Tab-separated table of C-alpha atoms and ligand atoms in Angstrom:
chain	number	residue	atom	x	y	z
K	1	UNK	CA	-77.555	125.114	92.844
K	2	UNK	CA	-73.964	123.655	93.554
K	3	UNK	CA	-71.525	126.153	92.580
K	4	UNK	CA	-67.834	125.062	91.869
K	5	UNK	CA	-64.529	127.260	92.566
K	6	UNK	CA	-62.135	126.867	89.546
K	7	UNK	CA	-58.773	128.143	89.985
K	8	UNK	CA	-57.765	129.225	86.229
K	9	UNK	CA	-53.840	128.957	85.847
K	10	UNK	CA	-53.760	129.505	81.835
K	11	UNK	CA	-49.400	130.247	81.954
K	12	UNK	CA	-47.706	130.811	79.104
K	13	UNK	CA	-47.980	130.285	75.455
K	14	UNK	CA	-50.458	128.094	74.027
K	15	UNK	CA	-51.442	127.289	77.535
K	16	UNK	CA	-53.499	130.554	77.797
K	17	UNK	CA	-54.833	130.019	74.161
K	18	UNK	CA	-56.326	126.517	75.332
K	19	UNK	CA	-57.449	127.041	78.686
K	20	UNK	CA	-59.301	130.032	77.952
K	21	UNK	CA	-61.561	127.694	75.052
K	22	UNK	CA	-61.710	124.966	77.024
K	23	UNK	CA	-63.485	127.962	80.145
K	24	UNK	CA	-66.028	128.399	76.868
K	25	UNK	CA	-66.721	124.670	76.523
K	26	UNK	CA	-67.382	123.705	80.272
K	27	UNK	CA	-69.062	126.837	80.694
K	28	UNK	CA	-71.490	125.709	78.051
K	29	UNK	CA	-71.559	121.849	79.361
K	30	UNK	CA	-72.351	123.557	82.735
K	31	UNK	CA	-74.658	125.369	81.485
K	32	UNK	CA	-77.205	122.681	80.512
K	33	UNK	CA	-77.130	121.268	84.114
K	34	UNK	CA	-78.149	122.993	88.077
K	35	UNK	CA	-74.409	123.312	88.716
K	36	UNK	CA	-72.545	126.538	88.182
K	37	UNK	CA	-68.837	126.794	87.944
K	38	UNK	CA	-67.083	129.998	89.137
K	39	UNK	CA	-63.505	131.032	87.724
K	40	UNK	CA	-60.943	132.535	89.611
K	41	UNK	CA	-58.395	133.703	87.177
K	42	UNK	CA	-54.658	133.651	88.065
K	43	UNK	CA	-51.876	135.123	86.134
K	44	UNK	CA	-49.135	133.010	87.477
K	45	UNK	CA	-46.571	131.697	84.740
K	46	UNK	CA	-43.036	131.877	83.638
K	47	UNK	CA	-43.587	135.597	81.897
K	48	UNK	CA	-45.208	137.045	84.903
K	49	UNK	CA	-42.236	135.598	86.630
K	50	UNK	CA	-39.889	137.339	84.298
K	51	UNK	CA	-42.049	140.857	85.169
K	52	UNK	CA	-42.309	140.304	88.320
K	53	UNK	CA	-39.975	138.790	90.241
K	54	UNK	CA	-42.984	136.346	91.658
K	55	UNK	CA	-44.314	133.271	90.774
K	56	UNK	CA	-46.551	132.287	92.995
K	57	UNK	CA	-47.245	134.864	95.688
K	58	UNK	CA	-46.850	134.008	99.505
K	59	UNK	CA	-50.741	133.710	99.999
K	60	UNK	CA	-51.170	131.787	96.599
K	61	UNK	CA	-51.361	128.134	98.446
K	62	UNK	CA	-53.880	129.324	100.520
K	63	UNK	CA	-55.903	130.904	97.694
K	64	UNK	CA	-55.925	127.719	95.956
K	65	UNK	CA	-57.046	125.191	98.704
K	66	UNK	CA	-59.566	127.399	98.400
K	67	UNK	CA	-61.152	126.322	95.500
K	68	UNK	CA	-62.486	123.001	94.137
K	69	UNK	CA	-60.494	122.346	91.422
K	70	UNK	CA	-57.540	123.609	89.518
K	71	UNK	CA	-57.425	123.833	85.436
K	72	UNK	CA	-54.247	124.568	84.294
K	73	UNK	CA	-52.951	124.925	80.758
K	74	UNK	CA	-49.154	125.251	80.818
K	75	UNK	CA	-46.242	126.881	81.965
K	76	UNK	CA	-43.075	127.579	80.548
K	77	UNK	CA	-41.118	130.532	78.563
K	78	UNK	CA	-38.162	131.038	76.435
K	79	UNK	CA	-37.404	134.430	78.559
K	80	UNK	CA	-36.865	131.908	82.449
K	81	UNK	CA	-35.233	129.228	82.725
K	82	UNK	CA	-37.359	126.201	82.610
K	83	UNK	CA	-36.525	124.849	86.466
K	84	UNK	CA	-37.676	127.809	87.722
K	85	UNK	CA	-41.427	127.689	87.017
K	86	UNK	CA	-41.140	124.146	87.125
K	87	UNK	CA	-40.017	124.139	90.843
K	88	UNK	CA	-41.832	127.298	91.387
K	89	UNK	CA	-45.095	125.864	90.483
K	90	UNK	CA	-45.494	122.724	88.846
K	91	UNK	CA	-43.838	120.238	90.983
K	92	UNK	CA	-44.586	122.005	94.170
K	93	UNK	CA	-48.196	121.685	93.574
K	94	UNK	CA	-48.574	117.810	92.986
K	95	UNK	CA	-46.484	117.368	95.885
K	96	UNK	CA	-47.788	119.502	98.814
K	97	UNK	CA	-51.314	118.960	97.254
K	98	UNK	CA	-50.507	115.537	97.583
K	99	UNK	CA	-52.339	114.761	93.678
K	100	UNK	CA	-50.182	111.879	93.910
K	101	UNK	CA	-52.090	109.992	91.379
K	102	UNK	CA	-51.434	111.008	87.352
K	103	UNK	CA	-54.202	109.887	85.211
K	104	UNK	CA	-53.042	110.065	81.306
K	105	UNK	CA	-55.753	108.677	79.027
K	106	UNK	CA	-54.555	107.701	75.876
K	107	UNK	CA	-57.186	106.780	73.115
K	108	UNK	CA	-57.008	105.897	69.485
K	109	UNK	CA	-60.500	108.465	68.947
K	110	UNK	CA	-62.387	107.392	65.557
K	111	UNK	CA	-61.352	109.741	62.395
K	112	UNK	CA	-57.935	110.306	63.282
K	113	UNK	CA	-55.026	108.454	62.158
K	114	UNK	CA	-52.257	107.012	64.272
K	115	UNK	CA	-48.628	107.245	62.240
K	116	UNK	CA	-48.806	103.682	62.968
K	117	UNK	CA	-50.414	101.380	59.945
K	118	UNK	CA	-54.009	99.971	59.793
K	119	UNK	CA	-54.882	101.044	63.508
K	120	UNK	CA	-58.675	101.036	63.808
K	121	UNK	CA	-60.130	103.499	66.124
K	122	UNK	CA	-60.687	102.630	69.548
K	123	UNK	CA	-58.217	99.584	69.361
K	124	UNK	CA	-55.394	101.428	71.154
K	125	UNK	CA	-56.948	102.566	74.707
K	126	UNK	CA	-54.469	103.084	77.336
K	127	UNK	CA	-54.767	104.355	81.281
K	128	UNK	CA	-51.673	105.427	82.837
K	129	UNK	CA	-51.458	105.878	86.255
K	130	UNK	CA	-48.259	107.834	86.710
K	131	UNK	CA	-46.431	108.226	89.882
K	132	UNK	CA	-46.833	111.811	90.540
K	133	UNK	CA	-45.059	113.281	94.181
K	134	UNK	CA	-41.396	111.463	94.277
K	135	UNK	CA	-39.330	109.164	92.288
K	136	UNK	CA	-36.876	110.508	89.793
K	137	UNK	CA	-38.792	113.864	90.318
K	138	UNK	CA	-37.853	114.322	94.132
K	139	UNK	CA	-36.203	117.431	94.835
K	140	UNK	CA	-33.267	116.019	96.426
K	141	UNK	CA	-29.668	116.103	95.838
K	142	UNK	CA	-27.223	118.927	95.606
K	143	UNK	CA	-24.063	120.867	93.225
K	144	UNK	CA	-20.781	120.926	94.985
K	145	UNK	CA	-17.809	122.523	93.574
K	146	UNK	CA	-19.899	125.043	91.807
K	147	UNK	CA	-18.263	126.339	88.154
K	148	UNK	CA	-15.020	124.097	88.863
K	149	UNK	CA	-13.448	121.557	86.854
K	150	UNK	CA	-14.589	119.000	89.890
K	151	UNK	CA	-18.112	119.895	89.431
K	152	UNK	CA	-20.662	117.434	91.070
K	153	UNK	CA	-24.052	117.187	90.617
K	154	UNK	CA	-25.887	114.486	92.545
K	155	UNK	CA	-30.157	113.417	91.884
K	156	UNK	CA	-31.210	110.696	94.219
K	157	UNK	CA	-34.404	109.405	93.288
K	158	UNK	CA	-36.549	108.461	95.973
K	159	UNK	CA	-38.882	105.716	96.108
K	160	UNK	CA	-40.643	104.855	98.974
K	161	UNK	CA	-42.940	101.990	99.984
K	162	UNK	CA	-45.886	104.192	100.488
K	163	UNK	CA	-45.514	106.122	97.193
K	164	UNK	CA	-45.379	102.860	95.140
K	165	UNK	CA	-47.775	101.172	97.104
K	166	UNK	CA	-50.671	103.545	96.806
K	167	UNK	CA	-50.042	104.805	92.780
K	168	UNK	CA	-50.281	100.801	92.724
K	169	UNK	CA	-53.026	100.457	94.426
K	170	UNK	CA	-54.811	102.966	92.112
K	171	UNK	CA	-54.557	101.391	89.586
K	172	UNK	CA	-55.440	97.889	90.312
K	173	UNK	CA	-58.626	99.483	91.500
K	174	UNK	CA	-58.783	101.674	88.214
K	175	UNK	CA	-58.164	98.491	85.873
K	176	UNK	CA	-60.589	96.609	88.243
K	177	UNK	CA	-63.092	98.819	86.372
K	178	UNK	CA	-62.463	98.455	83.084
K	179	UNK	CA	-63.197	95.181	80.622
K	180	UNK	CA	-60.061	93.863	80.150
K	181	UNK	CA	-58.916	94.498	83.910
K	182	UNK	CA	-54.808	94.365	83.383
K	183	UNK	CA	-52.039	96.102	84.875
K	184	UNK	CA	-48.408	96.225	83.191
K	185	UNK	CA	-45.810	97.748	85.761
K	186	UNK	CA	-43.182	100.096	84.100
K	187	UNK	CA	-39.856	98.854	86.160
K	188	UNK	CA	-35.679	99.554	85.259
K	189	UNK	CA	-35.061	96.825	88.147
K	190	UNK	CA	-32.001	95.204	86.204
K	191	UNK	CA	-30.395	98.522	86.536
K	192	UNK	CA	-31.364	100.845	89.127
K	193	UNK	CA	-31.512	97.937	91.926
K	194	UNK	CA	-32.349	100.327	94.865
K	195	UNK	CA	-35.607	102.279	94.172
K	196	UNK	CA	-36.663	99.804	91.211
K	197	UNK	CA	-36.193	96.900	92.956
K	198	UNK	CA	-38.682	98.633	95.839
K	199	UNK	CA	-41.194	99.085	93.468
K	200	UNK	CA	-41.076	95.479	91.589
K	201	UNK	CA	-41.406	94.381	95.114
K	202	UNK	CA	-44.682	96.717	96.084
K	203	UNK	CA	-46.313	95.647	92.677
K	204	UNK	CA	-46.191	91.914	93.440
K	205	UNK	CA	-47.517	92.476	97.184
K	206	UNK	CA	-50.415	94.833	95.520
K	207	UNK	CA	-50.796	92.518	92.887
K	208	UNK	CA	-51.932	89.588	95.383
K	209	UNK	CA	-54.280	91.707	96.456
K	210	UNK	CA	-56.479	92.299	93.050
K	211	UNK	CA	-56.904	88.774	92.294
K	212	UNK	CA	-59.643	89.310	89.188
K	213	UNK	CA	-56.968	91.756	87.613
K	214	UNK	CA	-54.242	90.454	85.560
K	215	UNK	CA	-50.648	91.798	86.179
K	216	UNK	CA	-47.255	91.512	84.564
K	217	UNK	CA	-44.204	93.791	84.928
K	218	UNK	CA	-42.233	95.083	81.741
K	219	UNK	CA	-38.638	97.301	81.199
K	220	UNK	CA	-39.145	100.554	80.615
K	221	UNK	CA	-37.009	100.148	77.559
K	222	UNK	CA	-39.253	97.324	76.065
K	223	UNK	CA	-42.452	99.443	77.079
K	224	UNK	CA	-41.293	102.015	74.612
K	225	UNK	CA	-40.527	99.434	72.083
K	226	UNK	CA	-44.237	97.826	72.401
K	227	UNK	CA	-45.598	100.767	72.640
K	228	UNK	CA	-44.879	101.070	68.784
K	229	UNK	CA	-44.772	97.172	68.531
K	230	UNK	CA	-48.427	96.262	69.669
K	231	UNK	CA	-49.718	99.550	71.574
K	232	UNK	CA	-52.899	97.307	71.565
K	233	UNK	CA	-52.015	95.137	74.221
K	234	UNK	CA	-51.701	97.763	76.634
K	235	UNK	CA	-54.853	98.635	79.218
K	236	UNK	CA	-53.984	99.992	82.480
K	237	UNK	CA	-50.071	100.925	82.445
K	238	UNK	CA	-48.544	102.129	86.187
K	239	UNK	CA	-45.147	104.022	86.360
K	240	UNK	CA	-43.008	106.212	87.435
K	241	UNK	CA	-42.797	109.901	87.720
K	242	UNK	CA	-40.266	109.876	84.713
K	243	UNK	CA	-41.497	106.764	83.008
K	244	UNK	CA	-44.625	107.756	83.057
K	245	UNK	CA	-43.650	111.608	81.866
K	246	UNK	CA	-41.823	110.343	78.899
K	247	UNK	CA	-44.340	107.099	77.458
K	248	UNK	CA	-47.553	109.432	77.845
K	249	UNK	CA	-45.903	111.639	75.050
K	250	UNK	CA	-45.160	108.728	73.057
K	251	UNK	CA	-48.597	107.130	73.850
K	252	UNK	CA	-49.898	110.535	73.000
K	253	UNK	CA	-47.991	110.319	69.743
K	254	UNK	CA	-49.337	106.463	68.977
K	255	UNK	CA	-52.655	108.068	69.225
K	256	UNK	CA	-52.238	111.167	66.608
K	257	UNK	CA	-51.121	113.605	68.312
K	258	UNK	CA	-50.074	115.038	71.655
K	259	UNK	CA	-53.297	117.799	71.178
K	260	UNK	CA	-55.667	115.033	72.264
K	261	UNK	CA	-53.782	114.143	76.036
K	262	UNK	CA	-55.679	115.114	78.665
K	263	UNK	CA	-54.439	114.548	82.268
K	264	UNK	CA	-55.332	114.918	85.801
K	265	UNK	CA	-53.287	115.296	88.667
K	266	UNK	CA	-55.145	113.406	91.651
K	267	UNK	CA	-55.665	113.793	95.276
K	268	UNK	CA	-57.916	111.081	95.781
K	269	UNK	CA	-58.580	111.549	99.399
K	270	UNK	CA	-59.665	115.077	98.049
K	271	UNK	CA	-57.991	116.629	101.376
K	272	UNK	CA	-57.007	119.067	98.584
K	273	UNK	CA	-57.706	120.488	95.325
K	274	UNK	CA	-57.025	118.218	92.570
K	275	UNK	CA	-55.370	120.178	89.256
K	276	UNK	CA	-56.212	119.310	85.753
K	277	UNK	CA	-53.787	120.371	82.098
K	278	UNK	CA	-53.309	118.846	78.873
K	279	UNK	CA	-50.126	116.688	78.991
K	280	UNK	CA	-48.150	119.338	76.668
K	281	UNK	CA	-46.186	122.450	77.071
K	282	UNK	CA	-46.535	125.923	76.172
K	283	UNK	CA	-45.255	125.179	72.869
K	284	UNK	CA	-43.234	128.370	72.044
K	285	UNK	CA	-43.041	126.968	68.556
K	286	UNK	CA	-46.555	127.857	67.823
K	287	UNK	CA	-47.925	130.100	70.694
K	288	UNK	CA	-49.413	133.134	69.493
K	289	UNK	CA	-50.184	131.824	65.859
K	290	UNK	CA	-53.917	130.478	67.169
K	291	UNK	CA	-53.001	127.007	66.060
K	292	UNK	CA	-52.774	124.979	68.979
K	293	UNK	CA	-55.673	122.057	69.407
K	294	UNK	CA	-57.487	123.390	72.349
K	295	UNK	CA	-58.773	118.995	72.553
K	296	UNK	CA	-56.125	118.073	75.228
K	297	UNK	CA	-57.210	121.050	77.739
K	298	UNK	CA	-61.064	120.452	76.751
K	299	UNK	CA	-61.092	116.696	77.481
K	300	UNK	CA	-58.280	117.560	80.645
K	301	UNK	CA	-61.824	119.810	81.419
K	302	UNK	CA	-64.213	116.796	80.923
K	303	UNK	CA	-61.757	115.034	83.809
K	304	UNK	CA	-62.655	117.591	86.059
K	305	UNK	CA	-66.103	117.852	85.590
K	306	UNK	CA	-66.373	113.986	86.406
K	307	UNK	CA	-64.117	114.645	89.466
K	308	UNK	CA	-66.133	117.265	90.639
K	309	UNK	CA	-69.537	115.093	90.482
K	310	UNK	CA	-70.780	116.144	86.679
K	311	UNK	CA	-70.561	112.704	85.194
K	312	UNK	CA	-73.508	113.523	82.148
K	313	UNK	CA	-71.818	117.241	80.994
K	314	UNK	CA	-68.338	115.770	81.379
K	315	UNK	CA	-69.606	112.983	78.913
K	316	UNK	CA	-71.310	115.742	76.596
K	317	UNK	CA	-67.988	117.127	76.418
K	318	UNK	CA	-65.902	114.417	75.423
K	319	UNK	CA	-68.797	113.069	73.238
K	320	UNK	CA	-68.588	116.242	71.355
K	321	UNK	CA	-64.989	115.895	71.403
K	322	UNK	CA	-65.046	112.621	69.398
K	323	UNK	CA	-67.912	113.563	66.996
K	324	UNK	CA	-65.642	117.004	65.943
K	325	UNK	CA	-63.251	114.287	65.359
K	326	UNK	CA	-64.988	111.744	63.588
K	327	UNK	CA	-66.672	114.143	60.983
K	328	UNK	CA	-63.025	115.320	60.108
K	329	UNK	CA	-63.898	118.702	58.845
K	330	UNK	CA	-62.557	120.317	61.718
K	331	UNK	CA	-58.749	120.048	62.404
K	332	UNK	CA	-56.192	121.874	63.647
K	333	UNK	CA	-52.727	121.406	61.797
K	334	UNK	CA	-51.336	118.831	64.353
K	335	UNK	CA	-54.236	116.481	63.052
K	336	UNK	CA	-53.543	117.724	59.594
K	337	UNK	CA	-56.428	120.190	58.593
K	338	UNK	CA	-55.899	123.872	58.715
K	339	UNK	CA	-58.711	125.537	61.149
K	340	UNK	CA	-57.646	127.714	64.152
K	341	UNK	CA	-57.972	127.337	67.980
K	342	UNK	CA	-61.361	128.795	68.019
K	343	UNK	CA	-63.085	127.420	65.127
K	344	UNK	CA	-62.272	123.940	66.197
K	345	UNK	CA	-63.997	125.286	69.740
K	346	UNK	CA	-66.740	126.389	67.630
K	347	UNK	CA	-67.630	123.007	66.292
K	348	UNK	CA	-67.857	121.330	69.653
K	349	UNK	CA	-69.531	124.000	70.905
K	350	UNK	CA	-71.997	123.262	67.968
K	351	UNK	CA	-71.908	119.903	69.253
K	352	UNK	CA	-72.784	120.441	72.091
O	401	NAD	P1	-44.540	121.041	74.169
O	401	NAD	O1	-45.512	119.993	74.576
O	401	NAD	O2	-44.854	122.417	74.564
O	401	NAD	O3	-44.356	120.999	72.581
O	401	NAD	C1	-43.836	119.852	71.901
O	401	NAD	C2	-44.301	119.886	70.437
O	401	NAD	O4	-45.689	119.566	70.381
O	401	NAD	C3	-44.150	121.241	69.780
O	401	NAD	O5	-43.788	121.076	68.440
O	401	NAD	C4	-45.538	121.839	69.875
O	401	NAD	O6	-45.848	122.776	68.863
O	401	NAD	C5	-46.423	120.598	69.769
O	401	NAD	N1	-47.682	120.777	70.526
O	401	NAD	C6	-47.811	120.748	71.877
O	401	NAD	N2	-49.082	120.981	72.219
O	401	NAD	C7	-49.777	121.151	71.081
O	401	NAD	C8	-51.152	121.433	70.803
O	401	NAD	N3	-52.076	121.582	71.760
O	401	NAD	N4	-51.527	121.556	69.513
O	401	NAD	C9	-50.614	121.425	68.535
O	401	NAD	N5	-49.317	121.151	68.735
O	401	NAD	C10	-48.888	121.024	69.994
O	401	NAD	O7	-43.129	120.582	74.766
O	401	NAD	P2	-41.728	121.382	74.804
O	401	NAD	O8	-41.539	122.139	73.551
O	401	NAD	O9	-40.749	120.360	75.216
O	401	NAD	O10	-41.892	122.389	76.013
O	401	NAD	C11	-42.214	123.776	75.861
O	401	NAD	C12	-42.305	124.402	77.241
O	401	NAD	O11	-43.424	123.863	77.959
O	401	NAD	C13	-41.094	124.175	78.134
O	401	NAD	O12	-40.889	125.357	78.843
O	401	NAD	C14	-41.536	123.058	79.060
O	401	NAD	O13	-40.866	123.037	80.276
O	401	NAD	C15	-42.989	123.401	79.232
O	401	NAD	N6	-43.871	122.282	79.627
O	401	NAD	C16	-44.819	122.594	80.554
O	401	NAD	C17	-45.751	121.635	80.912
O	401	NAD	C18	-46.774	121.985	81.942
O	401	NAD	O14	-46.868	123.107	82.369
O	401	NAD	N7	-47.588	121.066	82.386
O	401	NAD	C19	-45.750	120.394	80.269
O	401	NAD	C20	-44.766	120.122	79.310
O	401	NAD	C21	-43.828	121.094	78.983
O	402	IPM	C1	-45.708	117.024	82.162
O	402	IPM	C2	-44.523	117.953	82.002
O	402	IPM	C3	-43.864	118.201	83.351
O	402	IPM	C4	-43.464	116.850	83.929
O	402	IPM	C5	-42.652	119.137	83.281
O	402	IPM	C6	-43.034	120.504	82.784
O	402	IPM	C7	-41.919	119.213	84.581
O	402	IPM	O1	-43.625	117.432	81.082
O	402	IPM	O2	-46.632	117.369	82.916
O	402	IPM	O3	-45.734	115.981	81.510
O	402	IPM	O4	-42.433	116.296	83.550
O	402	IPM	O5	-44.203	116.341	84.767
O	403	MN	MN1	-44.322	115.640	80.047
């Protein structure tokens, strides 16, 4: 019986409140096949930070290399400073875990409604691949003149040919798979002519190499605008660590509601421990209330169940998903309706 290590980084907030049903679903998906999956439970996050002193202790990158996987709901607390969890955690993990690849599924599921008119379900179905280790993200620059009128703060983005090249390459192959095999680039080239320019340059060498898969390359600023325009035309999108941070919450938005985004943060070469979480935050606005869809960190689950091997239970998961959604009866208040965490865990584990 293969038996998978889960390292279980819940955070703060509403990130605990999901992870911990989403544990109950793939448990149960798990359950019905001759895997097992094993949870080790960390209590890293922004609070434990503001108790302890410690966000992730000095053995904790070993620990996790250690394991198979990594589910994580979300970190962040009103008591620290965002950055610090951020760069104490977050960032450092896609980066020296190399998950270089950001997968953000967006999908219009049947039964719920998109704020945009007359959308029928299924017609919006977007793949990002978002740039996930450098770009606008990299931790370089520096403050000089610290508290002084002269103040300087300097972020260099860093692009580099390998970095665009292989998030490219991902997704050609990605789109390769699907039916309508296209690629739209996410580029700011008429203004930021260093990095941008680099990566217009690595998508049309990639592109020649994916001749079945159509390409074209768009403005970031026109992206957002068709995003809302004709979100429909849209298949396999590939962007940049910011890009790609801000239009998955507005894709997430196109399709109802950001309590449906799953993600999954990559290694592909699976040297290391790839780390799945729902695309939003802790959401201090409603944490503690039992309100938060738990749908983005089940289906984030259903990612990682099809990484680790377990195609048919990570399809029984996100087949339960959608039928909780299509029946209707079951919604948590971002979707409109007015059940709890749980209960809308309780109907796909009915489902199920
Ligand atoms: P957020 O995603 O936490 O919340 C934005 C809005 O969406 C809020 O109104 C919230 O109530 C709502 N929302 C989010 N998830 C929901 C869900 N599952 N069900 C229902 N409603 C939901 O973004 P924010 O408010 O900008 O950030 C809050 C904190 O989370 C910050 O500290 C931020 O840095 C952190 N954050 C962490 C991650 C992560 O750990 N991966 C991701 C994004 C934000
Ligand atoms: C996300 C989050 C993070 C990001 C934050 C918390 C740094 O917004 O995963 O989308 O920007 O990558
Ligand atoms: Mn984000």
């Amino acid at each position: 019986m293969p038996a998978f290590k889960i390292a279980v980084i819940g955070g703060d907030g509403i990130g605990v409140e999901v992870i911990d049903q989403a544990v109950r679903v793939l448990e149960a998906a798990v359950a019905k096949t001759s895997s097992k999956l094993s949870w080790t439970k960390l209590p890293w996050s922004a609070l434990h930070y503001h108790k302890t002193g410690v966000m992730v202790p000095e053995e904790g990158w070993d620990l996790l290399k250690q394991h198979d996987a990594i589910f994580l709901g979300a970190i962040g607390h009103p008591s620290v400073p965002d950055h610090i969890p951020v760069h104490g955690l977050l960032l450092p993990m896609r980066r020296q875990f190399d998950q270089y690849v950001n997968l953000r599924p967006s999908f219009l599921f049947e039964g719920v409604e998109s704020p945009l008119r007359d959308k029928k379900p299924g017609s919006i179905d977007i793949l990002f691949y978002r740039e996930n280790t450098e770009g606008e993200y990299a931790p370089v620059g520096g403050r000089l003149y610290t508290g002084t009128p002269f103040e300087v703060a300097i972020q260099t983005n860093t692009f580099t040919r390998r970095g665009c090249e292989r998030i490219m390459r991902a997704a050609f192959e990605g789109a390769g798979k699907r039916p309508r095999k296209k690629v739209t680039s996410i580029t700011k080239s008429n203004a930021q002519t260093f990095g941008m320019v680099l990566w217009d340059e690595c998508f049309k060498k990639v592109s020649g190499e994916f001749p079945e898969v159509q390409s074209s390359s768009l403005l970031v600023d026109a992206a957002a605008m068709d995003l809302v325009r004709k979100p429909e035309h849209f298949d396999v999108m590939v962007a940049s660590n910011l890009f790609g941070d801000i239009l998955t919450d507005l894709a997430a938005m196109v399709t109802g509601t950001i309590g449906l985004a799953a993600s999954a943060n990559i290694n592909p070469e699976r040297t290391f421990p790839s780390m799945f979480e729902p695309v939003h935050g802790s959401a201090p606005d409603i944490a503690g209330k039992g309100i938060a869809n738990p749908m983005a960190a089940i289906l984030s689950g259903a990612m990682m169940l099809d990484h680790l091997g377990l195609a048919s239970a990570s399809l029984a998961v996100r087949d339960a998903v959608a039928r909780v959604l299509k029946a209707g009866n079951s919604r948590t208040p971002d979707l409109g309706g007015t059940n709890s965490t749980s209960e809308i865990t309780n109907a796909i584990l009915a489902g199920l």
